[in-house]
mmCIF file of C-alpha atoms in Angstrom:
data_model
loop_
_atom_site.group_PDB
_atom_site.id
_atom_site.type_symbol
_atom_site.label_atom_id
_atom_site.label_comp_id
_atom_site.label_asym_id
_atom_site.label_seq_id
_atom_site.Cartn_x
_atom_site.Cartn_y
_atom_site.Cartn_z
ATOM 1 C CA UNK A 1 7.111 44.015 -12.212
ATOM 2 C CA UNK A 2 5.011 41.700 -9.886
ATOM 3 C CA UNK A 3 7.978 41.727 -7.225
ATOM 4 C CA UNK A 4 8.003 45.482 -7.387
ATOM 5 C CA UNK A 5 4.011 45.808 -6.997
ATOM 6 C CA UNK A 6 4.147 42.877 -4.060
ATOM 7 C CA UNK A 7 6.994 44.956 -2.784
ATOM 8 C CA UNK A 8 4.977 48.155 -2.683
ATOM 9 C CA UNK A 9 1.605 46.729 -1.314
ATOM 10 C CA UNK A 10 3.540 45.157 1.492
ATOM 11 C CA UNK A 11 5.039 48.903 2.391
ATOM 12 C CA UNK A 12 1.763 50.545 1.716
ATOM 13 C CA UNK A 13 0.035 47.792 4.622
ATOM 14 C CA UNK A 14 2.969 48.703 6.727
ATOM 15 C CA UNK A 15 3.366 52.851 6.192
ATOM 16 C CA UNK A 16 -0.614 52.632 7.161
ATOM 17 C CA UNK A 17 -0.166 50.670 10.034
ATOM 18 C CA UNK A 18 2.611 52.455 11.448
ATOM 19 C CA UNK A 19 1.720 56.041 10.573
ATOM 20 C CA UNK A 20 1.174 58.564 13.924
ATOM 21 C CA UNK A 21 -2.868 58.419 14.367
ATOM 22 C CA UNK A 22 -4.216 61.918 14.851
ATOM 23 C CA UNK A 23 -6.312 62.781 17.336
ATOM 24 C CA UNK A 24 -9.952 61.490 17.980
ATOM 25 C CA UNK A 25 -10.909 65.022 17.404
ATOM 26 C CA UNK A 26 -8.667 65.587 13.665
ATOM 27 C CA UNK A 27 -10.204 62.140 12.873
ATOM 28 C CA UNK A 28 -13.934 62.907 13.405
ATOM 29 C CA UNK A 29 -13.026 65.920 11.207
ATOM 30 C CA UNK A 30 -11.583 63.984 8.410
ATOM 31 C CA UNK A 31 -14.555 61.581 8.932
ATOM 32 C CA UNK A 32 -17.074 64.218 8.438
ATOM 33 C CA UNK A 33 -15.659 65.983 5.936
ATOM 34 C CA UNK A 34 -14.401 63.326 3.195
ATOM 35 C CA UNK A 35 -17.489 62.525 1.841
ATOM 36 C CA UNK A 36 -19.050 65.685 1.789
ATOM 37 C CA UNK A 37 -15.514 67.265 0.449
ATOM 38 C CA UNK A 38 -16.656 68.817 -3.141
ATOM 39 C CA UNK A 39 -13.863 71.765 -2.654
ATOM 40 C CA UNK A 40 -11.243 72.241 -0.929
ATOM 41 C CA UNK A 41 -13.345 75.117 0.909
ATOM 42 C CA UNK A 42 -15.245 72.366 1.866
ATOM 43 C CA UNK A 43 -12.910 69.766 3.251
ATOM 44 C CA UNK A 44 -12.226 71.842 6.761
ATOM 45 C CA UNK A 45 -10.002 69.366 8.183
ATOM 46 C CA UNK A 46 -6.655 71.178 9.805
ATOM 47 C CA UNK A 47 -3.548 70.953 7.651
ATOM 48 C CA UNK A 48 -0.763 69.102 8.306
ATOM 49 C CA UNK A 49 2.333 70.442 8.834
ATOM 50 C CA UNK A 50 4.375 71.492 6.073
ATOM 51 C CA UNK A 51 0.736 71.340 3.720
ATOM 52 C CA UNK A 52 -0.573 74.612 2.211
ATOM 53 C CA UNK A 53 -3.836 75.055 0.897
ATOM 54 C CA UNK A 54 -2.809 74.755 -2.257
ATOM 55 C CA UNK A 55 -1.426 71.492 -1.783
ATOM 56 C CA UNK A 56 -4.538 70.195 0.205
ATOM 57 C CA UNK A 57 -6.658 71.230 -3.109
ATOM 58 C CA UNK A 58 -4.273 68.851 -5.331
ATOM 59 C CA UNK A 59 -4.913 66.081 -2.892
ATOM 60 C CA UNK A 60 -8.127 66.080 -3.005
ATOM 61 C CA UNK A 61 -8.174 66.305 -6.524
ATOM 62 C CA UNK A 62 -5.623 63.572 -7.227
ATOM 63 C CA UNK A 63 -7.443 61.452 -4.493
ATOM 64 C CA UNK A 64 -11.286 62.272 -6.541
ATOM 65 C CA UNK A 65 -9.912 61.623 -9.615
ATOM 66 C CA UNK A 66 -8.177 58.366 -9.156
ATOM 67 C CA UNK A 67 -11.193 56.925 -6.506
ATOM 68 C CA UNK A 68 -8.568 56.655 -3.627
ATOM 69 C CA UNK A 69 -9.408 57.478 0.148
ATOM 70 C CA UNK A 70 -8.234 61.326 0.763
ATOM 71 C CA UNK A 71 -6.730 60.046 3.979
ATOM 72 C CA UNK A 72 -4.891 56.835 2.506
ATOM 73 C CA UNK A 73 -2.712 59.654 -0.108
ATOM 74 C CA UNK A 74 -2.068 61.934 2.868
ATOM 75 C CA UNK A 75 -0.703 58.917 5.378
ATOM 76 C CA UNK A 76 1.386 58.364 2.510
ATOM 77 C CA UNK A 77 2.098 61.821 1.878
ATOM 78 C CA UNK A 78 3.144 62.365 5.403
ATOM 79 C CA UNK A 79 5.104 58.972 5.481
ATOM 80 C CA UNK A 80 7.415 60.037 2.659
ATOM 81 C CA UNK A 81 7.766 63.668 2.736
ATOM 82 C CA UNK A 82 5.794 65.333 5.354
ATOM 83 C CA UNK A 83 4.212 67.615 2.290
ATOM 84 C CA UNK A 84 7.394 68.105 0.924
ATOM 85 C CA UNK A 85 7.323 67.975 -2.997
ATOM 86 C CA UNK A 86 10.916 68.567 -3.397
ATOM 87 C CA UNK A 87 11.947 65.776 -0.907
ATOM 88 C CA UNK A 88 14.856 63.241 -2.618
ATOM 89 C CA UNK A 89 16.289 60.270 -0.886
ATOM 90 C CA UNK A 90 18.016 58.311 -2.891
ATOM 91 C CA UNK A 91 16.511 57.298 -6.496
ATOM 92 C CA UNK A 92 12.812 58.586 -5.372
ATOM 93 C CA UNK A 93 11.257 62.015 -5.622
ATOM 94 C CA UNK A 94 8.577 64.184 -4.743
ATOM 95 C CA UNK A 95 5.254 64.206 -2.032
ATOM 96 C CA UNK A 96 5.034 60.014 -2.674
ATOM 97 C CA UNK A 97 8.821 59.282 -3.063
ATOM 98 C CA UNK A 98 7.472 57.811 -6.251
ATOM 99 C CA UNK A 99 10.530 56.035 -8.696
ATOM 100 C CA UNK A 100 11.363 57.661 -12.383
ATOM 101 C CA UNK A 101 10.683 54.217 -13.778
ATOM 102 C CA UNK A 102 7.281 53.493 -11.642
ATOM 103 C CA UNK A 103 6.201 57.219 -12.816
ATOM 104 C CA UNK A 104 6.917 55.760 -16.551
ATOM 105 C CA UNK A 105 5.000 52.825 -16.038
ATOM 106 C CA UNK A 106 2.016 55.509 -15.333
ATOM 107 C CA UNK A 107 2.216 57.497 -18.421
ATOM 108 C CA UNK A 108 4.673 59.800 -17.177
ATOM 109 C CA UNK A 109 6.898 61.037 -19.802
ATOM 110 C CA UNK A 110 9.396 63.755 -18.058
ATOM 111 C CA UNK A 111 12.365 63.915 -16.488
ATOM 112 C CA UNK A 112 13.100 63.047 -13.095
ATOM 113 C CA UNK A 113 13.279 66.120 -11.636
ATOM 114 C CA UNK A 114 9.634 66.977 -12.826
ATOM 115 C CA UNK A 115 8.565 64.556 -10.254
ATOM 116 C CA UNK A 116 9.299 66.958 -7.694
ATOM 117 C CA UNK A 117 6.257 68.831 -9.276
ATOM 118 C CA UNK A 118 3.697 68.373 -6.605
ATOM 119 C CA UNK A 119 0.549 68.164 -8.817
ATOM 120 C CA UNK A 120 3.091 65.883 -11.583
ATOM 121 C CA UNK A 121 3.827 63.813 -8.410
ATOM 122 C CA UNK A 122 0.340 63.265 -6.972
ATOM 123 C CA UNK A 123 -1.052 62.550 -10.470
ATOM 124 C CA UNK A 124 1.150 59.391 -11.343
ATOM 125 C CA UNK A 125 1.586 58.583 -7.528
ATOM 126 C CA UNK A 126 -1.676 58.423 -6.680
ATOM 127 C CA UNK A 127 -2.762 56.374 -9.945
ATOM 128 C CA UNK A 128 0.098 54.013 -8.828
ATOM 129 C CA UNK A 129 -1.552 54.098 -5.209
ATOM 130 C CA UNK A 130 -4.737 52.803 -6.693
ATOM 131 C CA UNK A 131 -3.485 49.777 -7.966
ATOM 132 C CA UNK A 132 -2.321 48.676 -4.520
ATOM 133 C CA UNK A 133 -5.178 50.048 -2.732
ATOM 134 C CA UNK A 134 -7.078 48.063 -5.304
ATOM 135 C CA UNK A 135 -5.792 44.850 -4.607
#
């Protein structure tokens, strides 16, 4: 279990430092609008592609509920599925590419395929996230 948490901090430093950085202009955006975000009609920011509304709302949620950064869940987001809840590779699923087991260890109690839920997906991802971020 500490291998697999050491092995996931390690990708999270190196999906963060290796994501695409937006533009001076989408980051002053982000910047501005974070903190103030209490909505998603008030986090302006532009969405990504592949994100709908809808999706952007259960970010922010996930992210407000589980005290993670907004912008650390959507480099992660965008690293693993560019907003695509139904993405699969391999034994992974959903927005985060989150594993069944990791999902367990989380509370999840579903079946693999419910992972590719977005708001199922973003609520045990993100909790996961916050270990690592966390540490």
């Amino acid at each position: 279990m500490v291998t697999k948490f050491v092995i996931f901090c390690a990708f999270i430093t190196f999906a963060a430092c290796s994501a695409k950085q937006g533009t001076d202009e989408n980051k002053s955006i982000l910047s501005k609008t974070k903190e103030n975000a209490i909505s998603y009609e008030d986090y302006s920011a532009p969405l990504y592609p592949n994100e709908t509304p809808e999706l952007r709302r259960m970010i922010i949620e996930a992210a407000k509920e589980n005290n993670v950064p907004v912008e650390l869940v959507q480099r992660q987001i965008i690293r693993e599925s560019t907003h695509r809840p139904g993405a699969r590779n391999g034994p992974y699923y959903g927005l985060m590419q989150i594993l069944p087991a990791t999902a367990r260890s989380m509370g999840f109690r579903g079946k693999p395929k419910d992972l590719l839920d977005a708001e199922t997906n973003l609520k045990y991802s993100v909790r996961y996230l916050r270990g690592a971020w966390l540490v």
